[in-house]
Amino acid sequence: MSLTEAPSKVRRSQAERRDESERRLLAAAAELVVERGMGAATFENIGARAGYSRGLVTQRFGSKQGLIEAMIAQLQGRLGALLLERQIETLPGLEAVLTYVEVFLSALDRDGELRAYFVLLASAVADVSELRAPFAEAHKGVEKNLEALFLKGQAEGSVRAGMDADAAALMTGALLFGLSMQLLLDPMMDLTPIRETSLATLRLSFAA
């Protein structure tokens, strides 16, 4: 190995350690939120749960909003990777919408951090908190992505012509939001039949 290669290896190692610590901190935050609510997700508690100092949590996220934005970014990345595996970009518009719904509900059924996201969202809305802003931005992004899929389906002829694509996207997002909140109220709810019924209903509603 040449001398010029050594610093690159050190930098990669530091980046890997940083990624690992951030994943552990976000996982710890999600566990605390699901178990005890948003108030329990203090930087001190998060650090203790993850095995790090409070100072490292502050260094990584800076503020509660920074923590929430990091959680949103991580969840979006995981959902995006699942959609990429299903090759959603290659699917007809209607099938892409249904695949998005299926992937989201399947993830919701097993992903504790996704559930924590909705606990945080509910708390931010209830407190009329400025922390609502990153959630609103994230949901607007989902709405726009779904709208693009509906428009694609209309252009192809798989989605009913004349339908308001933005309204359809908002309605689909609201379905996912409602089921997510219902799962918080009833953690033992079986999402499998609900997922299948949702997919069948959306297909009947939107198919050309």
mmCIF file of C-alpha atoms in Angstrom:
data_model
loop_
_atom_site.group_PDB
_atom_site.id
_atom_site.type_symbol
_atom_site.label_atom_id
_atom_site.label_comp_id
_atom_site.label_asym_id
_atom_site.label_seq_id
_atom_site.Cartn_x
_atom_site.Cartn_y
_atom_site.Cartn_z
ATOM 1 C CA MET A 1 0.000 0.000 0.000
ATOM 2 C CA SER A 2 1.343 3.430 -0.891
ATOM 3 C CA LEU A 3 1.522 6.309 1.541
ATOM 4 C CA THR A 4 -1.186 8.113 -0.394
ATOM 5 C CA GLU A 5 -3.653 5.289 0.226
ATOM 6 C CA ALA A 6 -3.394 5.221 4.022
ATOM 7 C CA PRO A 7 -5.355 8.425 4.821
ATOM 8 C CA SER A 8 -8.196 7.252 2.578
ATOM 9 C CA LYS A 9 -8.477 4.025 4.581
ATOM 10 C CA VAL A 10 -8.498 5.967 7.858
ATOM 11 C CA ARG A 11 -11.237 8.253 6.589
ATOM 12 C CA ARG A 12 -13.382 5.293 5.542
ATOM 13 C CA SER A 13 -12.938 3.718 8.958
ATOM 14 C CA GLN A 14 -14.005 6.928 10.684
ATOM 15 C CA ALA A 15 -17.023 7.204 8.397
ATOM 16 C CA GLU A 16 -18.020 3.637 9.196
ATOM 17 C CA ARG A 17 -17.785 4.313 12.926
ATOM 18 C CA ARG A 18 -19.843 7.460 12.524
ATOM 19 C CA ASP A 19 -22.521 5.614 10.536
ATOM 20 C CA GLU A 20 -22.672 2.866 13.131
ATOM 21 C CA SER A 21 -22.998 5.277 16.031
ATOM 22 C CA GLU A 22 -25.728 7.227 14.229
ATOM 23 C CA ARG A 23 -27.693 4.064 13.472
ATOM 24 C CA ARG A 24 -27.438 2.966 17.097
ATOM 25 C CA LEU A 25 -28.478 6.368 18.384
ATOM 26 C CA LEU A 26 -31.482 6.528 16.057
ATOM 27 C CA ALA A 27 -32.498 2.987 16.996
ATOM 28 C CA ALA A 28 -32.236 3.891 20.684
ATOM 29 C CA ALA A 29 -34.319 7.022 20.150
ATOM 30 C CA ALA A 30 -36.995 5.006 18.328
ATOM 31 C CA GLU A 31 -37.135 2.400 21.107
ATOM 32 C CA LEU A 32 -37.568 5.089 23.761
ATOM 33 C CA VAL A 33 -40.281 6.857 21.772
ATOM 34 C CA VAL A 34 -42.278 3.666 21.196
ATOM 35 C CA GLU A 35 -41.878 2.482 24.798
ATOM 36 C CA ARG A 36 -42.330 5.752 26.699
ATOM 37 C CA GLY A 37 -43.270 8.567 24.317
ATOM 38 C CA MET A 38 -41.524 11.601 22.891
ATOM 39 C CA GLY A 39 -40.720 13.060 26.312
ATOM 40 C CA ALA A 40 -38.446 10.104 27.072
ATOM 41 C CA ALA A 41 -36.278 10.746 24.014
ATOM 42 C CA THR A 42 -33.894 13.117 25.775
ATOM 43 C CA PHE A 43 -30.323 13.204 24.550
ATOM 44 C CA GLU A 44 -29.179 11.802 27.886
ATOM 45 C CA ASN A 45 -31.578 8.837 27.660
ATOM 46 C CA ILE A 46 -30.742 8.197 24.010
ATOM 47 C CA GLY A 47 -27.019 8.178 24.721
ATOM 48 C CA ALA A 48 -27.420 5.859 27.694
ATOM 49 C CA ARG A 49 -29.626 3.440 25.744
ATOM 50 C CA ALA A 50 -27.177 3.317 22.827
ATOM 51 C CA GLY A 51 -24.066 3.128 25.004
ATOM 52 C CA TYR A 52 -22.750 6.587 24.110
ATOM 53 C CA SER A 53 -22.460 9.916 25.878
ATOM 54 C CA ARG A 54 -25.049 12.654 25.824
ATOM 55 C CA GLY A 55 -22.399 14.827 24.198
ATOM 56 C CA LEU A 56 -22.169 12.525 21.193
ATOM 57 C CA VAL A 57 -25.941 12.725 20.674
ATOM 58 C CA THR A 58 -25.710 16.510 20.744
ATOM 59 C CA GLN A 59 -22.768 16.415 18.357
ATOM 60 C CA ARG A 60 -24.604 14.186 15.894
ATOM 61 C CA PHE A 61 -28.000 15.897 15.898
ATOM 62 C CA GLY A 62 -27.659 19.279 17.597
ATOM 63 C CA SER A 63 -31.325 19.589 18.572
ATOM 64 C CA LYS A 64 -34.579 17.641 18.792
ATOM 65 C CA GLN A 65 -35.442 18.858 15.304
ATOM 66 C CA GLY A 66 -32.086 17.608 14.042
ATOM 67 C CA LEU A 67 -32.829 14.211 15.579
ATOM 68 C CA ILE A 68 -36.249 14.059 13.934
ATOM 69 C CA GLU A 69 -34.845 15.104 10.563
ATOM 70 C CA ALA A 70 -32.226 12.349 10.844
ATOM 71 C CA MET A 71 -34.913 9.785 11.687
ATOM 72 C CA ILE A 72 -36.998 10.910 8.714
ATOM 73 C CA ALA A 73 -33.992 10.738 6.378
ATOM 74 C CA GLN A 74 -33.090 7.245 7.581
ATOM 75 C CA LEU A 75 -36.633 5.931 7.179
ATOM 76 C CA GLN A 76 -36.947 7.485 3.731
ATOM 77 C CA GLY A 77 -33.683 5.813 2.771
ATOM 78 C CA ARG A 78 -34.868 2.410 3.986
ATOM 79 C CA LEU A 79 -38.231 2.728 2.254
ATOM 80 C CA GLY A 80 -36.513 3.913 -0.915
ATOM 81 C CA ALA A 81 -34.223 0.881 -0.865
ATOM 82 C CA LEU A 82 -37.213 -1.466 -0.487
ATOM 83 C CA LEU A 83 -38.956 0.215 -3.425
ATOM 84 C CA LEU A 84 -35.786 -0.013 -5.488
ATOM 85 C CA GLU A 85 -35.667 -3.752 -4.810
ATOM 86 C CA ARG A 86 -39.185 -4.004 -6.220
ATOM 87 C CA GLN A 87 -38.088 -1.982 -9.290
ATOM 88 C CA ILE A 88 -40.948 0.462 -8.810
ATOM 89 C CA GLU A 89 -39.659 2.795 -11.523
ATOM 90 C CA THR A 90 -40.177 0.095 -14.161
ATOM 91 C CA LEU A 91 -43.780 -0.691 -13.189
ATOM 92 C CA PRO A 92 -46.919 0.722 -14.821
ATOM 93 C CA GLY A 93 -48.337 3.653 -12.855
ATOM 94 C CA LEU A 94 -51.153 1.829 -11.069
ATOM 95 C CA GLU A 95 -48.946 -1.136 -10.170
ATOM 96 C CA ALA A 96 -46.315 1.285 -8.879
ATOM 97 C CA VAL A 97 -48.867 2.949 -6.578
ATOM 98 C CA LEU A 98 -50.028 -0.427 -5.263
ATOM 99 C CA THR A 99 -46.437 -1.554 -4.781
ATOM 100 C CA TYR A 100 -45.708 1.600 -2.784
ATOM 101 C CA VAL A 101 -48.701 0.887 -0.523
ATOM 102 C CA GLU A 102 -47.757 -2.771 -0.112
ATOM 103 C CA VAL A 103 -44.122 -1.985 0.714
ATOM 104 C CA PHE A 104 -45.086 0.719 3.207
ATOM 105 C CA LEU A 105 -47.621 -1.415 5.062
ATOM 106 C CA SER A 106 -45.283 -4.408 5.113
ATOM 107 C CA ALA A 107 -42.549 -2.218 6.609
ATOM 108 C CA LEU A 108 -44.976 -0.720 9.119
ATOM 109 C CA ASP A 109 -45.829 -4.226 10.314
ATOM 110 C CA ARG A 110 -42.229 -4.975 11.350
ATOM 111 C CA ASP A 111 -40.284 -1.698 11.611
ATOM 112 C CA GLY A 112 -40.225 -0.206 15.105
ATOM 113 C CA GLU A 113 -38.538 2.971 13.881
ATOM 114 C CA LEU A 114 -41.372 3.598 11.431
ATOM 115 C CA ARG A 115 -43.835 3.324 14.298
ATOM 116 C CA ALA A 116 -41.703 5.725 16.325
ATOM 117 C CA TYR A 117 -41.949 8.215 13.463
ATOM 118 C CA PHE A 118 -45.724 8.361 13.853
ATOM 119 C CA VAL A 119 -45.498 8.665 17.644
ATOM 120 C CA LEU A 120 -43.251 11.691 17.139
ATOM 121 C CA LEU A 121 -45.577 13.095 14.494
ATOM 122 C CA ALA A 122 -48.627 12.744 16.728
ATOM 123 C CA SER A 123 -46.807 14.422 19.599
ATOM 124 C CA ALA A 124 -45.613 17.319 17.427
ATOM 125 C CA VAL A 125 -49.144 17.914 16.118
ATOM 126 C CA ALA A 126 -50.735 17.663 19.575
ATOM 127 C CA ASP A 127 -48.252 20.163 21.024
ATOM 128 C CA VAL A 128 -48.648 22.552 18.071
ATOM 129 C CA SER A 129 -44.878 22.328 17.907
ATOM 130 C CA GLU A 130 -42.485 23.772 15.366
ATOM 131 C CA LEU A 131 -41.313 20.181 14.977
ATOM 132 C CA ARG A 132 -44.317 19.707 12.683
ATOM 133 C CA ALA A 133 -42.400 21.345 9.829
ATOM 134 C CA PRO A 134 -40.071 18.429 8.919
ATOM 135 C CA PHE A 135 -43.017 16.020 9.022
ATOM 136 C CA ALA A 136 -45.081 18.264 6.756
ATOM 137 C CA GLU A 137 -42.197 18.456 4.296
ATOM 138 C CA ALA A 138 -41.747 14.682 4.296
ATOM 139 C CA HIS A 139 -45.453 14.042 3.726
ATOM 140 C CA LYS A 140 -45.564 16.585 0.914
ATOM 141 C CA GLY A 141 -42.734 14.693 -0.747
ATOM 142 C CA VAL A 142 -44.686 11.428 -0.509
ATOM 143 C CA GLU A 143 -47.767 13.119 -1.956
ATOM 144 C CA LYS A 144 -45.789 14.442 -4.922
ATOM 145 C CA ASN A 145 -44.204 11.044 -5.571
ATOM 146 C CA LEU A 146 -47.588 9.324 -5.552
ATOM 147 C CA GLU A 147 -49.081 12.037 -7.755
ATOM 148 C CA ALA A 148 -46.314 11.416 -10.303
ATOM 149 C CA LEU A 149 -47.165 7.704 -10.313
ATOM 150 C CA PHE A 150 -50.859 8.414 -10.834
ATOM 151 C CA LEU A 151 -50.075 10.805 -13.691
ATOM 152 C CA LYS A 152 -47.826 8.157 -15.233
ATOM 153 C CA GLY A 153 -50.679 5.669 -14.985
ATOM 154 C CA GLN A 154 -53.096 8.078 -16.652
ATOM 155 C CA ALA A 155 -50.647 8.679 -19.483
ATOM 156 C CA GLU A 156 -50.295 4.919 -19.979
ATOM 157 C CA GLY A 157 -53.994 4.215 -19.628
ATOM 158 C CA SER A 158 -53.747 2.067 -16.478
ATOM 159 C CA VAL A 159 -55.287 4.750 -14.231
ATOM 160 C CA ARG A 160 -58.751 6.183 -14.811
ATOM 161 C CA ALA A 161 -58.666 9.289 -16.997
ATOM 162 C CA GLY A 162 -60.103 12.548 -15.678
ATOM 163 C CA MET A 163 -59.328 11.706 -12.062
ATOM 164 C CA ASP A 164 -57.532 14.355 -9.993
ATOM 165 C CA ALA A 165 -54.090 12.785 -9.536
ATOM 166 C CA ASP A 166 -53.148 15.059 -6.634
ATOM 167 C CA ALA A 167 -56.382 14.234 -4.779
ATOM 168 C CA ALA A 168 -55.790 10.523 -5.395
ATOM 169 C CA ALA A 169 -52.259 10.835 -4.034
ATOM 170 C CA LEU A 170 -53.463 12.679 -0.941
ATOM 171 C CA MET A 171 -56.180 10.100 -0.335
ATOM 172 C CA THR A 172 -53.689 7.233 -0.648
ATOM 173 C CA GLY A 173 -51.274 8.949 1.722
ATOM 174 C CA ALA A 174 -54.124 9.564 4.174
ATOM 175 C CA LEU A 175 -54.953 5.847 4.109
ATOM 176 C CA LEU A 176 -51.371 4.976 5.046
ATOM 177 C CA PHE A 177 -51.331 7.685 7.703
ATOM 178 C CA GLY A 178 -54.603 6.484 9.234
ATOM 179 C CA LEU A 179 -53.497 2.862 9.388
ATOM 180 C CA SER A 180 -50.205 3.919 10.947
ATOM 181 C CA MET A 181 -51.994 5.824 13.676
ATOM 182 C CA GLN A 182 -54.476 2.987 14.226
ATOM 183 C CA LEU A 183 -51.551 0.628 14.776
ATOM 184 C CA LEU A 184 -50.308 2.900 17.553
ATOM 185 C CA LEU A 185 -53.695 2.593 19.265
ATOM 186 C CA ASP A 186 -53.851 -1.154 18.691
ATOM 187 C CA PRO A 187 -50.318 -2.621 18.439
ATOM 188 C CA MET A 188 -51.760 -6.146 18.113
ATOM 189 C CA MET A 189 -53.732 -5.252 14.985
ATOM 190 C CA ASP A 190 -53.172 -7.755 12.162
ATOM 191 C CA LEU A 191 -52.147 -5.701 9.154
ATOM 192 C CA THR A 192 -52.098 -8.594 6.671
ATOM 193 C CA PRO A 193 -55.837 -8.692 5.809
ATOM 194 C CA ILE A 194 -55.997 -4.896 5.991
ATOM 195 C CA ARG A 195 -53.123 -4.623 3.541
ATOM 196 C CA GLU A 196 -54.801 -7.010 1.103
ATOM 197 C CA THR A 197 -58.152 -5.231 1.399
ATOM 198 C CA SER A 198 -56.505 -1.834 0.898
ATOM 199 C CA LEU A 199 -54.759 -2.997 -2.256
ATOM 200 C CA ALA A 200 -57.947 -4.492 -3.690
ATOM 201 C CA THR A 201 -59.935 -1.344 -2.878
ATOM 202 C CA LEU A 202 -57.367 0.994 -4.393
ATOM 203 C CA ARG A 203 -57.185 -1.100 -7.551
ATOM 204 C CA LEU A 204 -60.976 -0.946 -7.966
ATOM 205 C CA SER A 205 -61.017 2.781 -7.251
ATOM 206 C CA PHE A 206 -58.258 3.884 -9.607
ATOM 207 C CA ALA A 207 -58.035 1.324 -12.434
ATOM 208 C CA ALA A 208 -59.061 2.507 -15.869
#
